[in-house]
Amino acid sequence: MTIRLPGADGRLRAYTPRTEPADFSVTAGAGGAPPASRTVFSAAHVVADPYADTGPDSPAAVDWDATLAFRRHLWSHGLGVAEAMDTAQRGMGLDWAGAAELIRRSAAEARAVGGRIACGAGTDQLTGPADLAAVRAAYEEQLALVESTGAGAILMASRALSAAATSADDYLTVYGHLLRQASEPVILHWLGPMFDPALEGYWGSADLDTATETFLDVVAAHPDKVDGIKVSLLDARREVELRRRLPQGVRCYTGDDFHYPELIAGDERGFSHALLGIFDPLGPLAAEAVRVLDTGDTEGFRKLIDPTVDLSRHLFEAPTRFYKTGVVFLAWLAGHQSHFTMVGGLQSARSLPHLARAYELADGLGLFPDPVLAERRMQSLLDVYGVSA
């Protein structure tokens, strides 16, 4: 049986879907133990309420049951959940009130099932220009909320701080204050402008070498309060150089959705752990691959994980910040939610040819537990666009 998919050239091509899932995705609830050699987080998406009468500027309407069910899916495969991050549309449809509720609910669910969770703390409750004191207070509010749930904290990059800071010293001051008062070690997140253009010049300079020095100064001043750093710059060389300069005991979590196989595999001088948006659709496969790596079988790990890079590069192609659309689309095709609706109407952010290619690549990897359901849902979307079977 074939399906006709539109390409970027505007032409239709025939594609023959799989009829059986890959082994790693068959038992969606069975999963396995958390990987031992690497700490692995999946940055999880939120599921919108498709029946809510909302618009792009309305507060997010979340389907809490489906959202929490997806987190249980990730935990069942041994992955940790990085909650309320940019994959969950922070700053792109999900406001602080919605994120706070998401953090509370997910942290409670993590306690109930014994899942690992870390949650994003930022400054997105601020509206309009803010000075450094207001930025610091906003961070404090969110950090306190995360810590009150018992979850680990991820200090997210702040648009407000990027706008208010006039020098690297401002970053050193704000982050130093937050790290001194954090009750437990946190993860520091450096999100590049390809993910959020408002973060251009973070750490006080648009020159990445200069910014890196400031970032490392923050870590070096408070190594006991930094569990790790999460780097999302899509620059593997820079990440390797950065992780080699970290103080003993401070982890590097790759956020590089282009080069994660080699960064996680590592070299004779170390490796990266993972905190990745692409591990949302890759959950079962990613967990199984890292468990293979646990045995010392780097070749087996790469054999499983390397073929996923084409899909990841496709989902994260420019404009990279819209990768969330492909992530939610694949969750719908995989049966993790009943609809392809997103907070803020972001399902419109990618073209039909882009989505068709995402389906083809994911199906080729065997990511869909029920390939027939995925094909049927893909065809239903094609029907809406006037592409008949």
Coordinates of C-alpha atoms in Angstrom, one line a residue:
M1 CA 0.0 0.0 0.0
T2 CA 1.4 3.4 -0.9
I3 CA 0.7 7.0 0.1
R4 CA 1.3 10.1 -2.0
L5 CA 3.5 12.7 -0.2
P6 CA 4.2 16.2 -1.4
G7 CA 7.8 17.2 -1.7
A8 CA 9.5 20.6 -1.4
D9 CA 9.5 20.9 -5.2
G10 CA 5.7 20.8 -5.1
R11 CA 5.4 17.4 -6.7
L12 CA 3.7 14.3 -5.3
R13 CA 5.8 11.1 -4.8
A14 CA 4.7 7.6 -3.9
Y15 CA 5.8 6.3 -0.5
T16 CA 5.3 2.8 0.9
P17 CA 4.9 2.9 4.7
R18 CA 6.1 0.2 7.1
T19 CA 3.6 -2.3 8.3
E20 CA 5.4 -3.3 11.5
P21 CA 7.1 -1.1 14.2
A22 CA 10.7 -1.5 15.2
D23 CA 11.4 -3.7 18.2
F24 CA 12.1 -0.9 20.6
S25 CA 8.7 0.8 20.1
V26 CA 6.5 -2.3 20.4
T27 CA 6.0 -2.4 24.1
A28 CA 5.3 1.2 24.8
G29 CA 4.7 0.6 28.5
A30 CA 7.4 -1.9 29.2
G31 CA 10.5 0.2 28.6
G32 CA 13.5 -0.4 30.8
A33 CA 15.7 0.8 33.6
P34 CA 17.2 4.3 33.3
P35 CA 20.5 4.4 31.5
A36 CA 23.5 4.1 33.9
S37 CA 26.4 5.6 32.0
R38 CA 24.7 8.8 31.0
T39 CA 22.1 11.0 32.6
V40 CA 19.4 11.5 29.9
F41 CA 16.5 13.9 29.9
S42 CA 13.9 14.4 27.2
A43 CA 12.5 17.9 27.0
A44 CA 8.8 17.1 26.7
H45 CA 6.1 18.9 24.8
V46 CA 2.7 19.9 26.1
V47 CA -0.6 18.6 24.6
A48 CA -3.1 21.4 23.9
D49 CA -6.8 21.1 24.6
P50 CA -8.3 20.8 21.1
Y51 CA -11.8 21.8 22.2
A52 CA -10.8 25.0 24.0
D53 CA -12.2 28.2 22.4
T54 CA -8.9 30.0 22.4
G55 CA -6.9 32.2 20.0
P56 CA -3.2 32.7 19.4
D57 CA -3.0 35.4 22.1
S58 CA -5.1 33.5 24.7
P59 CA -3.7 31.8 27.7
A60 CA -2.7 28.2 26.9
A61 CA -5.4 25.6 27.3
V62 CA -3.7 22.3 28.1
D63 CA -5.0 18.8 28.0
W64 CA -3.5 17.7 31.3
D65 CA -4.4 14.0 31.1
A66 CA -2.7 13.6 27.7
T67 CA 0.3 15.8 28.8
L68 CA 1.0 13.8 31.9
A69 CA 0.4 10.5 30.0
F70 CA 3.2 11.4 27.6
R71 CA 5.5 12.0 30.5
R72 CA 4.7 8.6 31.9
H73 CA 5.5 7.2 28.5
L74 CA 9.0 8.8 28.7
W75 CA 9.6 7.6 32.3
S76 CA 8.5 4.1 31.4
H77 CA 11.4 3.9 29.1
G78 CA 13.9 5.1 31.7
L79 CA 14.3 8.7 30.5
G80 CA 14.2 11.7 32.7
V81 CA 11.8 14.6 31.9
A82 CA 13.1 18.1 31.4
E83 CA 9.8 20.0 32.2
A84 CA 8.6 23.4 31.1
M85 CA 11.4 24.0 28.7
D86 CA 11.3 25.5 25.2
T87 CA 10.0 22.2 23.8
A88 CA 6.9 22.8 26.0
Q89 CA 6.5 26.2 24.2
R90 CA 7.7 28.4 27.0
G91 CA 7.6 31.9 25.5
M92 CA 5.8 30.6 22.4
G93 CA 2.2 30.0 23.7
L94 CA 2.8 28.7 27.3
D95 CA 3.0 31.6 29.8
W96 CA 4.3 31.5 33.3
A97 CA 0.9 30.7 34.9
G98 CA 0.6 27.7 32.6
A99 CA 4.2 26.6 33.1
A100 CA 3.8 26.8 36.9
E101 CA 0.8 24.5 36.8
L102 CA 2.7 22.2 34.4
I103 CA 5.6 22.0 36.8
R104 CA 3.4 21.3 39.8
R105 CA 1.5 18.6 38.1
S106 CA 4.5 16.9 36.4
A107 CA 6.5 17.0 39.6
A108 CA 3.7 15.3 41.5
E109 CA 3.4 12.7 38.8
A110 CA 7.2 12.1 38.9
R111 CA 6.9 11.5 42.7
A112 CA 4.1 9.0 42.1
V113 CA 5.9 6.9 39.5
G114 CA 9.5 7.4 40.7
G115 CA 10.5 9.4 37.5
R116 CA 13.4 11.8 37.3
I117 CA 12.4 15.4 36.6
A118 CA 14.1 18.8 36.3
C119 CA 12.1 21.9 35.6
G120 CA 12.9 25.2 33.9
A121 CA 13.0 28.4 35.9
G122 CA 13.1 31.6 34.0
T123 CA 11.7 35.2 33.9
D124 CA 8.8 34.9 31.5
Q125 CA 6.3 36.3 34.0
L126 CA 7.8 39.7 33.2
T127 CA 6.0 41.8 30.6
G128 CA 7.7 44.8 29.0
P129 CA 11.1 46.2 29.9
A130 CA 12.6 45.2 33.3
D131 CA 15.7 46.2 35.2
L132 CA 18.1 43.8 36.7
A133 CA 16.4 43.8 40.1
A134 CA 13.1 42.8 38.5
V135 CA 14.9 40.1 36.5
R136 CA 16.5 38.7 39.6
A137 CA 13.2 38.7 41.5
A138 CA 11.4 36.9 38.7
Y139 CA 14.1 34.2 38.6
E140 CA 13.8 33.9 42.4
E141 CA 10.0 33.4 42.2
Q142 CA 10.3 30.7 39.6
L143 CA 13.3 29.0 41.3
A144 CA 11.3 28.9 44.6
L145 CA 8.3 27.3 42.8
V146 CA 10.5 24.6 41.2
E147 CA 12.3 23.8 44.5
S148 CA 9.0 23.6 46.4
T149 CA 7.9 20.7 44.2
G150 CA 11.1 18.7 44.9
A151 CA 12.1 18.8 41.3
G152 CA 15.6 19.7 40.1
A153 CA 16.0 23.2 38.7
I154 CA 17.2 24.3 35.3
L155 CA 18.0 28.1 35.1
M156 CA 16.8 29.0 31.7
A157 CA 18.3 31.7 29.5
S158 CA 16.2 34.9 30.1
R159 CA 15.0 37.3 27.3
A160 CA 14.5 39.9 30.0
L161 CA 18.1 39.6 31.3
S162 CA 19.4 39.7 27.7
A163 CA 17.6 43.0 27.2
A164 CA 18.5 44.5 30.6
A165 CA 22.2 43.5 30.9
T166 CA 24.8 46.0 29.7
S167 CA 27.9 43.9 30.4
A168 CA 29.2 40.5 31.3
D169 CA 29.3 41.6 34.9
D170 CA 25.5 41.9 35.0
Y171 CA 25.3 38.2 34.2
L172 CA 27.9 37.3 36.8
T173 CA 25.9 39.3 39.4
V174 CA 22.5 37.9 38.6
Y175 CA 23.6 34.2 38.2
G176 CA 25.9 34.5 41.2
H177 CA 23.0 35.6 43.4
L178 CA 20.7 32.8 42.2
L179 CA 23.3 30.1 42.7
R180 CA 24.2 31.3 46.2
Q181 CA 20.5 30.9 47.2
A182 CA 19.7 27.7 45.3
S183 CA 19.1 24.9 47.8
E184 CA 20.4 22.2 45.5
P185 CA 22.7 22.2 42.5
V186 CA 21.0 23.4 39.3
I187 CA 21.5 23.1 35.6
L188 CA 22.5 26.2 33.7
H189 CA 21.0 26.5 30.2
W190 CA 22.7 28.4 27.4
L191 CA 20.2 28.6 24.6
G192 CA 21.5 30.0 21.4
P193 CA 19.8 32.6 19.2
M194 CA 18.9 29.9 16.5
F195 CA 16.4 28.7 19.1
D196 CA 15.4 32.2 20.3
P197 CA 16.6 35.3 18.4
A198 CA 15.9 37.4 21.5
L199 CA 18.9 35.7 23.2
E200 CA 21.5 37.1 20.8
G201 CA 24.5 38.3 22.8
Y202 CA 23.8 36.2 25.9
W203 CA 26.5 36.3 28.6
G204 CA 27.3 39.8 27.5
S205 CA 28.8 39.4 24.0
A206 CA 27.7 38.3 20.5
D207 CA 31.2 36.8 20.2
L208 CA 30.9 33.2 21.3
D209 CA 34.4 32.9 22.5
T210 CA 34.0 35.9 24.8
A211 CA 30.5 34.7 26.0
T212 CA 32.0 31.2 26.7
E213 CA 34.5 32.8 29.1
T214 CA 31.8 34.5 31.1
F215 CA 29.7 31.4 31.2
L216 CA 32.6 29.4 32.5
D217 CA 33.4 32.1 35.1
V218 CA 29.8 31.7 36.5
V219 CA 30.4 27.9 36.8
A220 CA 33.9 28.3 38.3
A221 CA 32.7 30.7 41.0
H222 CA 30.0 28.2 42.2
P223 CA 30.9 24.7 41.2
D224 CA 29.1 23.2 44.2
K225 CA 25.8 24.7 43.1
V226 CA 26.1 23.6 39.4
D227 CA 24.9 20.1 38.6
G228 CA 25.7 20.7 35.0
I229 CA 25.4 23.0 32.0
K230 CA 23.1 22.5 29.1
V231 CA 24.5 23.8 25.8
S232 CA 22.2 24.5 22.8
L233 CA 24.4 26.1 20.3
L234 CA 24.5 23.5 17.5
D235 CA 28.3 23.7 17.6
A236 CA 29.8 20.3 18.5
R237 CA 33.4 21.6 18.6
R238 CA 32.6 24.4 21.0
E239 CA 30.7 22.0 23.3
V240 CA 33.6 19.6 23.4
E241 CA 36.0 22.4 24.3
L242 CA 33.6 23.8 26.9
R243 CA 33.0 20.4 28.6
R244 CA 36.8 19.8 28.9
R245 CA 37.1 23.0 30.9
L246 CA 34.3 22.3 33.4
P247 CA 35.2 21.8 37.1
Q248 CA 35.3 18.2 38.3
G249 CA 31.8 16.9 39.0
V250 CA 30.0 19.4 36.8
R251 CA 28.2 17.6 33.9
C252 CA 27.8 18.8 30.3
Y253 CA 24.3 18.1 29.0
T254 CA 24.2 18.3 25.2
G255 CA 21.3 20.2 23.7
D256 CA 22.8 19.9 20.2
D257 CA 20.1 18.2 18.1
F258 CA 22.5 18.0 15.2
H259 CA 25.5 16.3 16.7
Y260 CA 24.2 14.4 19.7
P261 CA 25.4 10.9 18.7
E262 CA 29.1 11.8 18.8
L263 CA 28.7 14.1 21.8
I264 CA 27.0 11.5 23.9
A265 CA 29.4 8.7 22.8
G266 CA 32.3 11.0 23.7
D267 CA 36.0 10.5 23.4
E268 CA 39.0 9.5 25.5
R269 CA 38.7 12.8 27.4
G270 CA 35.0 12.7 28.3
F271 CA 31.5 12.7 27.0
S272 CA 28.2 14.7 27.2
H273 CA 25.1 13.7 29.0
A274 CA 21.8 14.6 27.2
L275 CA 18.9 17.1 27.6
L276 CA 17.3 17.1 24.2
G277 CA 14.1 18.0 22.4
I278 CA 14.7 15.4 19.8
F279 CA 14.4 12.7 22.6
D280 CA 10.7 13.5 22.8
P281 CA 9.9 11.7 19.5
L282 CA 12.9 9.4 19.9
G283 CA 12.2 8.3 23.5
P284 CA 12.2 4.5 23.3
L285 CA 14.9 4.4 20.7
A286 CA 17.1 6.9 22.5
A287 CA 16.8 5.0 25.8
E288 CA 17.6 1.7 24.2
A289 CA 20.6 3.2 22.4
V290 CA 22.1 4.6 25.6
R291 CA 21.5 1.3 27.5
V292 CA 23.6 -0.3 24.7
L293 CA 26.2 2.3 25.4
D294 CA 26.1 1.3 29.1
T295 CA 27.6 -2.0 28.2
G296 CA 30.6 -0.3 26.5
D297 CA 29.3 -1.0 23.1
T298 CA 29.9 2.4 21.4
E299 CA 29.5 0.9 18.0
G300 CA 26.1 -0.6 18.8
F301 CA 25.0 2.7 20.3
R302 CA 26.0 4.5 17.1
K303 CA 24.4 1.9 14.9
L304 CA 21.1 2.6 16.7
I305 CA 21.3 6.4 17.1
D306 CA 23.1 7.6 14.0
P307 CA 20.2 7.0 11.6
T308 CA 18.0 9.3 13.7
V309 CA 20.1 12.4 12.8
D310 CA 18.5 13.0 9.5
L311 CA 15.1 13.3 11.2
S312 CA 16.5 15.6 13.9
R313 CA 18.2 17.9 11.4
H314 CA 14.9 18.0 9.5
L315 CA 12.8 18.9 12.5
F316 CA 15.3 21.5 13.7
E317 CA 16.0 23.1 10.3
A318 CA 15.7 26.9 10.2
P319 CA 13.7 28.6 11.6
T320 CA 14.9 26.2 14.4
R321 CA 12.5 27.6 17.0
F322 CA 9.6 25.9 15.1
Y323 CA 10.9 22.4 15.7
K324 CA 8.1 22.0 18.3
T325 CA 5.6 21.7 15.5
G326 CA 7.3 18.6 14.1
V327 CA 7.6 17.1 17.6
V328 CA 3.9 17.4 18.3
F329 CA 3.0 16.2 14.8
L330 CA 5.0 13.0 15.4
A331 CA 3.4 12.5 18.8
W332 CA 0.0 12.6 17.1
L333 CA 1.0 10.1 14.4
A334 CA 2.5 7.8 17.1
G335 CA -0.8 7.8 19.0
H336 CA 0.3 9.7 22.0
Q337 CA -2.5 12.3 21.5
S338 CA -5.7 12.3 19.6
H339 CA -5.2 15.4 17.5
F340 CA -2.6 17.7 15.9
T341 CA -3.4 20.9 17.7
M342 CA -0.9 23.1 19.5
V343 CA -0.9 25.9 22.0
G344 CA -1.1 29.2 20.2
G345 CA -2.0 27.5 16.9
L346 CA 1.6 26.7 16.3
Q347 CA 0.6 23.6 14.2
S348 CA 0.6 26.1 11.3
A349 CA 4.3 26.9 11.7
R350 CA 5.6 24.2 9.3
S351 CA 4.5 23.4 5.8
L352 CA 2.8 20.3 4.5
P353 CA 6.0 19.2 2.6
H354 CA 8.0 19.6 5.8
L355 CA 5.5 17.5 7.8
A356 CA 5.3 14.9 5.1
R357 CA 9.1 14.5 5.1
A358 CA 9.0 14.2 8.9
Y359 CA 6.5 11.4 8.6
E360 CA 8.6 9.6 6.0
L361 CA 11.8 9.8 8.1
A362 CA 10.1 8.7 11.3
D363 CA 8.3 5.8 9.6
G364 CA 11.6 4.7 8.1
L365 CA 13.1 4.6 11.6
G366 CA 10.2 2.5 12.9
L367 CA 9.2 5.1 15.5
F368 CA 5.5 4.5 15.3
P369 CA 4.1 1.8 17.6
D370 CA 1.2 1.4 15.1
P371 CA 2.4 2.2 11.6
V372 CA -1.1 1.7 10.2
L373 CA -2.5 4.3 12.5
A374 CA 0.3 6.7 11.6
E375 CA -0.4 6.2 7.9
R376 CA -4.1 6.8 8.4
R377 CA -3.5 10.0 10.3
M378 CA -1.0 11.2 7.7
Q379 CA -3.6 10.6 5.0
S380 CA -6.2 12.5 6.9
L381 CA -3.9 15.5 7.0
L382 CA -3.3 15.2 3.3
D383 CA -7.0 15.1 2.7
V384 CA -7.4 18.4 4.5
Y385 CA -4.8 19.9 2.2
G386 CA -6.6 18.4 -0.9
V387 CA -4.1 15.6 -1.5
S388 CA -6.2 12.5 -2.2
A389 CA -5.1 9.0 -1.7

